[in-house]
């Protein structure tokens, strides 16, 4: 589907998804109900990769009627962001780190997102006043040495706005590391422009963490966008979520980890799915996840090995979920 200027457009409505052949007209009513609660955006870079709606790419971004079912264990704020947000735009969970969320807009809306109750086109950006307050809050806390820009997706900001934020953080003597969490390099690679990269210039340690869940997301355009980031001497890490039907087989997970390393991206975290509302169809039990990683030990280089983590509900932070192993006599070896 094309915009008036002839460029492919982001699919945001049930009608657009039907026209693109990604959902069936008979599902319109249910999917309209999903869209009324959770934002939808399928960018061209992802739409082009979808072979059928239930493939590993389609599952991540195409609305599903199962999202209207909230399981008893699911929560609107599964990792406790709200309780740890002293002012708008800030989350402070660990003594030396804080999240800065300058906007709640993404290039695509993952159907499993733990912030799905908050992100979307209506989420917008922090007002000038709230951003000023958030930066002042960070400036007043010298124990915070690392600021993580997240959201939403920080690379959805204009280069001007992003440059202002990076400059402000760089002016704080105690902030030594700036980290950006993003889907943009795989979801909208062209957005990683020279102006955007100029906005990331800083004398602090700058890291980019790209979120990718399947090897097919690492397209030539995505790898080129990552290479542009790396050419600015910015190291890139990878984070993924363990998802049913996406990367929950040894073959799929191995291919993802190898694709990341081939793109010069060090796998950092493999997240256990957070219990956000309407996401139970993506759930992979922890025992299965641990066995999955154990099956890859020795098959995959240590460079490709992520830390498998669970964000404890209620805001208690991440804990590693190391795989378990048996020796040749079948006895468990502590991880």
XYZ file of C-alpha atoms in Angstrom:
335
model
C 0.000 0.000 0.000
C 1.351 3.417 -0.973
C 1.085 6.913 0.421
C 0.109 9.785 -1.844
C 3.796 10.440 -2.520
C 4.206 6.865 -3.784
C 6.135 5.574 -0.766
C 4.944 2.463 1.094
C 2.873 3.346 4.120
C 2.625 1.960 7.614
C -0.411 -0.288 8.123
C -2.347 1.069 11.102
C -5.992 -0.002 10.712
C -7.988 -3.177 10.254
C -9.002 -1.998 6.783
C -5.361 -1.501 5.813
C -4.447 -4.964 7.103
C -7.338 -6.532 5.172
C -6.355 -4.698 2.002
C -2.788 -5.960 2.415
C -4.066 -9.523 2.787
C -2.718 -9.895 6.337
C -6.069 -10.477 8.082
C -9.447 -11.800 6.977
C -12.543 -9.587 6.555
C -14.491 -11.963 8.790
C -12.197 -10.947 11.694
C -12.887 -7.222 11.292
C -15.098 -6.784 14.364
C -12.722 -8.556 16.761
C -9.661 -6.794 15.358
C -11.362 -3.409 15.555
C -11.910 -4.153 19.242
C -8.209 -5.002 19.643
C -7.207 -1.806 17.828
C -9.463 0.246 20.101
C -7.320 -0.892 23.046
C -3.837 -1.411 21.613
C -2.042 0.508 18.872
C -1.224 -1.142 15.547
C 1.636 -0.284 13.194
C 3.173 -2.612 10.605
C 5.948 -0.700 8.832
C 6.945 -1.554 5.238
C 10.197 -3.180 6.388
C 8.157 -5.744 8.353
C 5.199 -6.043 6.001
C 7.555 -7.091 3.207
C 8.900 -9.954 5.346
C 5.539 -11.491 6.251
C 4.987 -14.699 4.280
C 1.702 -15.472 6.050
C 0.008 -13.814 9.044
C 1.026 -16.495 11.549
C 4.689 -16.636 10.551
C 7.407 -15.445 12.976
C 7.271 -11.880 11.644
C 3.489 -11.599 11.301
C 2.868 -12.926 14.809
C 4.893 -10.073 16.271
C 2.971 -7.206 14.664
C -0.449 -8.339 13.359
C -3.302 -7.883 15.865
C -4.906 -11.053 17.169
C -8.306 -11.493 18.833
C -6.573 -13.396 21.660
C -5.208 -10.062 22.859
C -8.677 -9.295 24.253
C -8.283 -12.117 26.804
C -6.436 -11.172 29.979
C -5.151 -14.176 31.921
C -5.372 -14.086 35.740
C -1.613 -13.613 36.142
C -1.328 -10.765 33.612
C -0.976 -7.141 34.730
C -1.243 -3.743 33.050
C 2.180 -2.826 34.504
C 3.890 -6.223 34.746
C 7.360 -4.987 35.766
C 6.254 -2.158 38.063
C 7.335 0.846 36.001
C 4.523 3.038 37.323
C 5.383 2.512 40.979
C 9.019 3.400 40.271
C 8.277 6.551 38.277
C 8.850 9.558 40.561
C 7.956 12.066 37.820
C 6.731 11.772 34.209
C 9.371 10.300 31.899
C 11.574 8.760 34.613
C 11.758 5.200 35.955
C 14.284 4.574 38.734
C 14.697 0.908 39.620
C 18.443 0.515 40.281
C 20.724 2.858 42.289
C 23.123 3.740 39.461
C 20.710 3.730 36.482
C 17.528 5.431 35.424
C 15.236 5.204 32.427
C 14.352 8.357 30.541
C 11.242 7.917 28.393
C 11.048 11.002 26.156
C 8.164 9.595 24.094
C 5.710 6.701 23.903
C 5.702 6.241 20.121
C 7.250 3.285 18.263
C 7.926 2.451 14.601
C 5.890 -0.720 15.162
C 3.767 -2.009 18.027
C 4.778 -5.445 19.223
C 1.764 -7.531 20.185
C 3.636 -8.776 23.282
C 4.912 -5.400 24.568
C 5.032 -4.993 28.352
C 4.224 -1.282 27.917
C 1.319 -1.918 25.553
C -1.125 -0.121 27.858
C 0.845 3.109 27.409
C 2.522 3.236 23.998
C 0.825 4.338 20.796
C 0.320 7.333 18.532
C -1.635 9.083 21.288
C 1.246 8.652 23.732
C 3.152 11.495 22.139
C 6.319 13.040 23.516
C 7.123 14.557 26.871
C 6.191 18.218 26.952
C 9.042 20.709 27.152
C 8.140 21.278 30.800
C 8.121 17.583 31.690
C 11.373 16.964 29.822
C 13.002 19.877 31.657
C 11.804 18.435 34.968
C 13.057 14.947 34.061
C 16.504 16.238 33.119
C 16.656 18.327 36.305
C 15.742 15.219 38.318
C 18.648 13.331 36.729
C 21.023 16.261 37.179
C 20.257 16.383 40.905
C 21.190 12.719 41.496
C 24.947 12.149 41.229
C 24.585 8.444 42.069
C 23.062 7.890 38.622
C 25.913 7.146 36.231
C 23.913 5.578 33.394
C 20.797 6.868 31.636
C 18.810 4.547 29.381
C 16.692 6.213 26.719
C 13.646 4.100 26.025
C 9.942 4.667 25.613
C 8.509 4.227 23.040
C 11.510 4.326 20.769
C 14.007 7.180 21.187
C 15.021 7.033 17.525
C 11.492 8.105 16.615
C 12.392 11.555 17.928
C 13.516 14.207 15.490
C 17.301 14.511 15.267
C 16.999 18.005 16.756
C 15.084 16.806 19.824
C 17.358 13.792 20.286
C 20.450 15.985 19.991
C 19.133 18.300 22.703
C 18.557 15.373 25.069
C 21.962 13.784 24.425
C 23.629 17.177 24.891
C 21.826 17.749 28.182
C 22.798 14.317 29.504
C 26.389 14.801 28.339
C 26.600 18.014 30.358
C 25.978 16.105 33.613
C 29.344 15.220 35.142
C 28.031 12.085 36.855
C 26.426 10.574 33.726
C 29.126 8.409 32.181
C 27.051 6.066 30.026
C 24.073 6.705 27.740
C 22.179 3.730 26.399
C 19.493 3.769 23.692
C 17.005 0.917 23.307
C 15.461 0.800 19.849
C 13.637 -1.203 17.192
C 14.250 1.399 14.475
C 17.258 -0.253 12.754
C 15.153 -3.328 11.936
C 11.709 -1.667 11.712
C 12.573 1.493 9.749
C 16.240 1.288 8.698
C 16.148 4.433 6.548
C 15.456 6.470 9.679
C 19.065 5.834 10.776
C 20.267 8.843 8.799
C 23.363 10.986 9.001
C 21.405 13.623 10.933
C 20.184 11.012 13.389
C 23.704 9.695 13.903
C 25.066 13.212 14.352
C 22.521 13.636 17.153
C 24.149 10.725 19.024
C 27.562 12.413 19.195
C 28.803 12.628 22.771
C 31.977 12.338 24.794
C 30.229 9.829 27.075
C 30.056 6.074 26.536
C 27.199 5.635 24.067
C 25.632 2.193 23.555
C 22.756 1.141 21.325
C 20.661 -1.933 22.147
C 18.611 -3.169 19.189
C 15.542 -5.342 19.737
C 15.209 -8.211 17.233
C 13.421 -11.523 17.712
C 13.933 -13.446 14.476
C 16.820 -13.870 12.052
C 14.740 -12.580 9.136
C 14.574 -9.154 10.778
C 18.298 -8.737 10.059
C 17.731 -7.787 6.411
C 20.423 -6.170 4.249
C 18.841 -2.769 4.975
C 18.794 -3.476 8.714
C 22.432 -4.604 8.680
C 23.370 -1.463 6.754
C 21.604 0.698 9.354
C 23.437 -1.105 12.144
C 26.723 -0.676 10.305
C 26.077 3.089 10.080
C 25.664 3.187 13.847
C 28.780 1.103 14.396
C 30.771 3.355 12.034
C 30.346 6.119 14.634
C 32.236 3.969 17.170
C 28.973 3.098 18.943
C 28.848 -0.546 20.085
C 25.559 -2.348 19.471
C 24.045 -5.014 21.710
C 21.008 -7.157 20.980
C 17.997 -8.008 23.085
C 15.216 -10.430 22.259
C 12.084 -11.827 23.870
C 11.479 -15.574 23.932
C 8.197 -15.941 22.032
C 6.018 -18.910 21.143
C 5.942 -19.377 17.381
C 8.734 -16.872 16.771
C 12.018 -18.100 18.233
C 11.073 -20.984 20.541
C 12.918 -23.764 18.688
C 16.648 -24.506 18.774
C 16.861 -23.814 15.043
C 15.092 -20.448 15.200
C 16.967 -19.223 18.271
C 20.317 -20.351 16.896
C 19.633 -18.586 13.594
C 18.720 -15.366 15.431
C 21.848 -15.395 17.595
C 24.067 -16.139 14.604
C 22.417 -13.395 12.531
C 23.044 -10.876 15.308
C 26.718 -11.777 15.624
C 27.121 -11.681 11.840
C 25.760 -8.118 11.995
C 28.395 -7.318 14.670
C 25.723 -7.194 17.360
C 26.507 -8.889 20.677
C 23.422 -10.716 22.038
C 22.850 -9.204 25.474
C 19.491 -10.281 26.900
C 17.002 -12.992 26.052
C 13.922 -11.905 28.008
C 11.350 -14.208 29.482
C 8.008 -12.787 28.331
C 6.565 -10.193 30.699
C 2.977 -10.913 31.717
C 1.265 -7.998 29.967
C -2.475 -8.275 29.262
C -3.440 -10.390 26.266
C -0.023 -11.946 25.661
C -0.441 -15.490 27.009
C -0.398 -16.998 23.490
C 3.262 -15.929 23.256
C 4.239 -17.521 26.572
C 7.056 -20.091 26.691
C 7.487 -21.709 30.146
C 10.774 -20.966 31.892
C 11.697 -24.642 32.026
C 11.307 -24.884 28.283
C 13.387 -21.732 27.790
C 16.176 -23.095 29.963
C 16.187 -26.385 28.074
C 16.234 -24.476 24.801
C 19.369 -22.572 25.787
C 20.991 -25.709 27.164
C 20.468 -27.374 23.785
C 22.548 -24.642 22.144
C 25.506 -24.888 24.511
C 28.475 -26.041 22.435
C 26.623 -25.429 19.172
C 26.813 -21.635 19.337
C 29.885 -19.512 19.990
C 30.089 -17.749 23.327
C 30.018 -14.462 21.417
C 26.388 -15.254 20.591
C 25.340 -16.279 24.090
C 22.776 -13.967 25.759
C 21.794 -13.814 29.415
C 18.333 -15.331 29.819
C 16.487 -13.065 32.261
C 13.174 -12.677 34.036
C 11.927 -9.263 35.144
C 10.340 -10.100 38.490
C 6.760 -8.772 38.588
C 6.224 -5.807 40.862
C 9.352 -3.881 39.931
C 11.941 -6.045 41.689
C 14.310 -6.097 38.726
C 15.899 -8.707 36.472
C 17.283 -12.056 37.576
C 19.207 -14.500 35.356
C 17.622 -17.823 34.457
C 20.669 -19.913 33.697
C 20.124 -23.205 31.845
C 20.575 -26.490 33.681
C 22.721 -29.357 32.433
C 23.121 -33.064 33.084
C 26.415 -34.891 33.198
C 27.054 -38.133 31.321
C 25.412 -40.089 34.154
C 22.240 -38.000 33.950
C 22.874 -35.998 37.137
C 22.004 -32.289 37.221
C 24.969 -29.911 37.149
C 24.246 -26.552 38.832
C 24.229 -23.669 36.327
